Each structure stands twice: as C-alpha cells, then as structure tokens.
mmCIF file of C-alpha atoms in Angstrom:
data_model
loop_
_atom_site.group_PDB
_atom_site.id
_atom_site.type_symbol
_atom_site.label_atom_id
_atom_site.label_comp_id
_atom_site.label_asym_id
_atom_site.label_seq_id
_atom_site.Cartn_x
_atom_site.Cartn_y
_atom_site.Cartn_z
ATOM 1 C CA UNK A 1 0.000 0.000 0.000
ATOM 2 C CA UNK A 2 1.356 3.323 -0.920
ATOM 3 C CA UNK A 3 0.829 5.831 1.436
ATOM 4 C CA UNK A 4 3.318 8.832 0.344
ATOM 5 C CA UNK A 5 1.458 11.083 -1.932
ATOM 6 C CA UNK A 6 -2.110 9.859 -0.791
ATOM 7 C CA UNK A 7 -4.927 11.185 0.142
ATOM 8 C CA UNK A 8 -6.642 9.798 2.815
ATOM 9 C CA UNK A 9 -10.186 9.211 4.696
ATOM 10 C CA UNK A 10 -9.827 8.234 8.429
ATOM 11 C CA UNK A 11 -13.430 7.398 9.809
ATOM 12 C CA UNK A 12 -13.849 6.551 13.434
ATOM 13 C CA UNK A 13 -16.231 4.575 14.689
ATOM 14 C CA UNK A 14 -17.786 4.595 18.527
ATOM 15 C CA UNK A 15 -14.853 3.643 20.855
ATOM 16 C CA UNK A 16 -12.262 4.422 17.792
ATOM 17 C CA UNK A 17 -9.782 6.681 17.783
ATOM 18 C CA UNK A 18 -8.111 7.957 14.450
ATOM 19 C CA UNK A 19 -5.478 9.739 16.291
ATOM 20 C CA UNK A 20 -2.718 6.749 16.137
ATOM 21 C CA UNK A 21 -3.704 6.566 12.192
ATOM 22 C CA UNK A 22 -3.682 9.972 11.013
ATOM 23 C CA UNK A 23 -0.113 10.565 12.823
ATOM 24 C CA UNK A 24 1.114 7.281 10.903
ATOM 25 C CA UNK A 25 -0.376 8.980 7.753
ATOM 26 C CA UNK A 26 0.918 12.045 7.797
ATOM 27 C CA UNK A 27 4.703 11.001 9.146
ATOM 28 C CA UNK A 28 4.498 8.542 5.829
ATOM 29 C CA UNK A 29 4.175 10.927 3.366
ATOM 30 C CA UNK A 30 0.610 11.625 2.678
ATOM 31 C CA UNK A 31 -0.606 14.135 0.892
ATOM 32 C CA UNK A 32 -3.739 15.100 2.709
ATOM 33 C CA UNK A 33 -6.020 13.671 5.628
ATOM 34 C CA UNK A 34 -9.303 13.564 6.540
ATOM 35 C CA UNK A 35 -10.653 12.163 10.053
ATOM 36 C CA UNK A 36 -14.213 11.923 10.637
ATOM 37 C CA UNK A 37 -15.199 10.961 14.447
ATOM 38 C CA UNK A 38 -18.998 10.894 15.158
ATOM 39 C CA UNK A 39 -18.271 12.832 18.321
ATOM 40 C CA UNK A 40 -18.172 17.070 17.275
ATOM 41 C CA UNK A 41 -14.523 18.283 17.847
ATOM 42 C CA UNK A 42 -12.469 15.220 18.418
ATOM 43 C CA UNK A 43 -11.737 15.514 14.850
ATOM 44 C CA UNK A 44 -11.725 19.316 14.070
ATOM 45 C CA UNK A 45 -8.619 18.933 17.197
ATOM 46 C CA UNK A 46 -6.642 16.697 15.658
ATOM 47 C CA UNK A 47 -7.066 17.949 12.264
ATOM 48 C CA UNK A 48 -6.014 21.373 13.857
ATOM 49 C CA UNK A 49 -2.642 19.465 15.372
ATOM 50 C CA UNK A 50 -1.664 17.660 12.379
ATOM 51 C CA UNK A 51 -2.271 20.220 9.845
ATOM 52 C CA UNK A 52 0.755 21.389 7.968
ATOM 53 C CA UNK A 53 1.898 22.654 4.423
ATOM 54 C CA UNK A 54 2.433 19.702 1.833
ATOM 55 C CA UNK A 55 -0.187 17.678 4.350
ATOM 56 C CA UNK A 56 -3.599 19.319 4.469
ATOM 57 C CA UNK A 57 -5.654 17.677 7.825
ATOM 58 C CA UNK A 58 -9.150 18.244 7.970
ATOM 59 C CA UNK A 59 -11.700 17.211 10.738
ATOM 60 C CA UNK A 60 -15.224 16.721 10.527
ATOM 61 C CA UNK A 61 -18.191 15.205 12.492
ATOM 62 C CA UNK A 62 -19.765 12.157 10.655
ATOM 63 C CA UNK A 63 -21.558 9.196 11.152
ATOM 64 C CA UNK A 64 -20.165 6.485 8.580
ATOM 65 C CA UNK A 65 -23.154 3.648 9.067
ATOM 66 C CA UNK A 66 -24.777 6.580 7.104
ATOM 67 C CA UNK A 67 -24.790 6.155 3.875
ATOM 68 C CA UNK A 68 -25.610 10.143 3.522
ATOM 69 C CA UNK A 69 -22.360 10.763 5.397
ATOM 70 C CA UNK A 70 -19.807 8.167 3.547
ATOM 71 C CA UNK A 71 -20.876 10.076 0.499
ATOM 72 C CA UNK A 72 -20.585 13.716 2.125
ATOM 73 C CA UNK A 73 -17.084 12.152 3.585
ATOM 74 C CA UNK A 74 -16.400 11.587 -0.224
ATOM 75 C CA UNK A 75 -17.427 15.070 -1.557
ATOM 76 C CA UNK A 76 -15.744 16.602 1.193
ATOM 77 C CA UNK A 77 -12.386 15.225 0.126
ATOM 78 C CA UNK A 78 -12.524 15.446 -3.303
ATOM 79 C CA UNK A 79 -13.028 19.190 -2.757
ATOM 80 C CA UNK A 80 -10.819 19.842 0.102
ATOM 81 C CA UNK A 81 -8.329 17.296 -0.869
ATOM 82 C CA UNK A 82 -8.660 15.555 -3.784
ATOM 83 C CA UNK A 83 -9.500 12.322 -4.775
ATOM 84 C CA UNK A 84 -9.391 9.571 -2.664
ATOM 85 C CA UNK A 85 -6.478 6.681 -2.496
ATOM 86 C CA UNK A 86 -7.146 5.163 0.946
ATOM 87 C CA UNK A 87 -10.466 4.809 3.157
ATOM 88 C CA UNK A 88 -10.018 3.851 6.740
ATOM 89 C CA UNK A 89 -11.938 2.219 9.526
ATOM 90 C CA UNK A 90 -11.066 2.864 13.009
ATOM 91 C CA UNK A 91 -12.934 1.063 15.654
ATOM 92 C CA UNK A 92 -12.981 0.064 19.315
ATOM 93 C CA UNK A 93 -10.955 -3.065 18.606
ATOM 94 C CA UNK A 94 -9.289 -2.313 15.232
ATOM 95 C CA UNK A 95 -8.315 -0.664 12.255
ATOM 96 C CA UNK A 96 -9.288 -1.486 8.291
ATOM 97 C CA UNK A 97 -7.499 -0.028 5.483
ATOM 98 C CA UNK A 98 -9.067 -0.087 2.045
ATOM 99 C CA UNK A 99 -7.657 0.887 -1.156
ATOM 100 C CA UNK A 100 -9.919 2.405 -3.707
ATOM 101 C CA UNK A 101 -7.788 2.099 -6.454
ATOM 102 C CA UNK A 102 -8.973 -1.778 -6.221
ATOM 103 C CA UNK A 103 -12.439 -0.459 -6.671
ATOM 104 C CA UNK A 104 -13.881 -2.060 -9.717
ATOM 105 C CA UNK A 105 -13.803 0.966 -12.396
ATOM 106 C CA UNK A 106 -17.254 -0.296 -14.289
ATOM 107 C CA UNK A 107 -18.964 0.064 -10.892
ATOM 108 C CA UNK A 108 -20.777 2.807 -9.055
ATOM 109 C CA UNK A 109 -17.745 4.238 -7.450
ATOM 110 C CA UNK A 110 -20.177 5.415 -3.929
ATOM 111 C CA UNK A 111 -21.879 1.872 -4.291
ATOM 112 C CA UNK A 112 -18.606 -0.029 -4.105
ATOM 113 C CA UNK A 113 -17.110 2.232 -1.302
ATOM 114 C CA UNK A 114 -20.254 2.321 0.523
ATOM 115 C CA UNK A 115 -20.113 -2.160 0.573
ATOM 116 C CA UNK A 116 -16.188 -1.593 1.392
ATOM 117 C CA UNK A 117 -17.467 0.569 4.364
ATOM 118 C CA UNK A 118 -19.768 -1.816 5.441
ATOM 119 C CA UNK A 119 -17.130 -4.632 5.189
ATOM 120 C CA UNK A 120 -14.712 -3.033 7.325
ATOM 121 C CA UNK A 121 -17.033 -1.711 10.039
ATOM 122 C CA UNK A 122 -17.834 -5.864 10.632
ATOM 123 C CA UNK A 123 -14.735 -6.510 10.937
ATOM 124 C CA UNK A 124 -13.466 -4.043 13.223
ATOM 125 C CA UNK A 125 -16.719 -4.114 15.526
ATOM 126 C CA UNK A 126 -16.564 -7.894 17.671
ATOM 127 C CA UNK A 127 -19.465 -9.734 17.116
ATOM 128 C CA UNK A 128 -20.489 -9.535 20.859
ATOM 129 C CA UNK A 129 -20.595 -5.458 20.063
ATOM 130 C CA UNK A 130 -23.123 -5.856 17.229
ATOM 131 C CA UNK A 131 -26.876 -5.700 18.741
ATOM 132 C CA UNK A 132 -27.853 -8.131 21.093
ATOM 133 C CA UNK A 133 -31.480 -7.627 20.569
ATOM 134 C CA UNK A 134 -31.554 -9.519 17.843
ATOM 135 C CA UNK A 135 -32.039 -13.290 18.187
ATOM 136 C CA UNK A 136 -30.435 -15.876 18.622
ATOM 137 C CA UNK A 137 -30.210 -18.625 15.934
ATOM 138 C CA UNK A 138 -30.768 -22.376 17.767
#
C-alpha cells in the first residue's frame, strides 16, 4: 500500500480513535487527511494538530453507518483534498485499510465504497458489540 502522496479518509467509529492513524499517515508521506469521528470536535482537534503545508488535515463530524455521510465524507475530500487513495476504519478493537484504487472501475464508485465501508465496520466491531437484541439462531 502506498501511502506517500495519498490522500486519505480516516473514519472513526464509537470507541475508535483515528489519532494513532492519522499521525502514521501524515509522518508517511501523505498528501492530505481527513478524520471523521462521530463525536463534534475530536476531529476538528486533531485535524487542527496535524495540519501542515504539503499535508492538508481536515476534521469533521460524521456518522459512517450513514450512507448520507460516507458520500458527504467523499465530496468533502474530493473538494478539500482531492481524490481519494485510501479509506479507513477505526474502531474500538481495530483498524481497516481499504484501497480504492482496487475499486472495480465499471462500478458505481459510492456503491462499491459504501459495501467496502460496510465490510470493514464488521470486521473491526466484535461480534459480541453488534446488537444483542436480535435473536439468537438455535
């Protein structure tokens, strides 16, 4: 995975914390950063921290299970940033890195990003964090 030169999407789940990633990122090379925590100025501080010339960091409050957001999240970038290379998942119990240059280029770009998304939220969330109102299988 190439990081130097990238552009890239750091989205923090509940219990997450993109602050470990985004200093990785932007010590490798990258060319710009967003973070996106659902919790209002968690990311706006870090961004504000990390932000430097040849590194753009930019922090905004977002809820990623929403589809709405992801794409917002996407639009954001693109205009603050530019495109997208590498979409991240940070969660209580782990990170997820996914590269969209392996997105499928005949597909709906947003459609494809927003399965990724959903991919690497299940794998960073336990199982035993997932709802437990639903039931059991016997």
């Amino acid at each position: 995975m190439r990081v130097a030169g990238a552009v890239v999407v750091i989205a923090v789940l509940d219990g997450g914390s993109g602050d470990g990633l985004a200093r990785r990122f932007a010590a490798a090379g990258a060319a710009g950063i967003m973070v996106a925590d659902l919790h209002a100025g968690v990311a706006e501080d870090l961004a504000a921290e990390l932000d430097r010339p040849g590194c753009p960091v930019v922090g905004v409050c977002s809820d990623i299970h929403q589809p709405s957001d992801v794409a917002a999240l996407v639009d954001t970038a693109a205009k603050h940033l530019g495109p997208i290379d590498l979409f991240c998942i940070a969660g209580p119990d782990g990170e997820r890195i996914v590269s969209l240059a392996e997105l499928p280029g005949h597909l709906d770009p947003l459609a494809e990003l927003l399965a990724l998304v959903g991919d690497a939220i299940s794998e960073v969330v336990p199982p035993q964090r997932r709802h437990v109102d639903q039931p059991q299988s016997a």
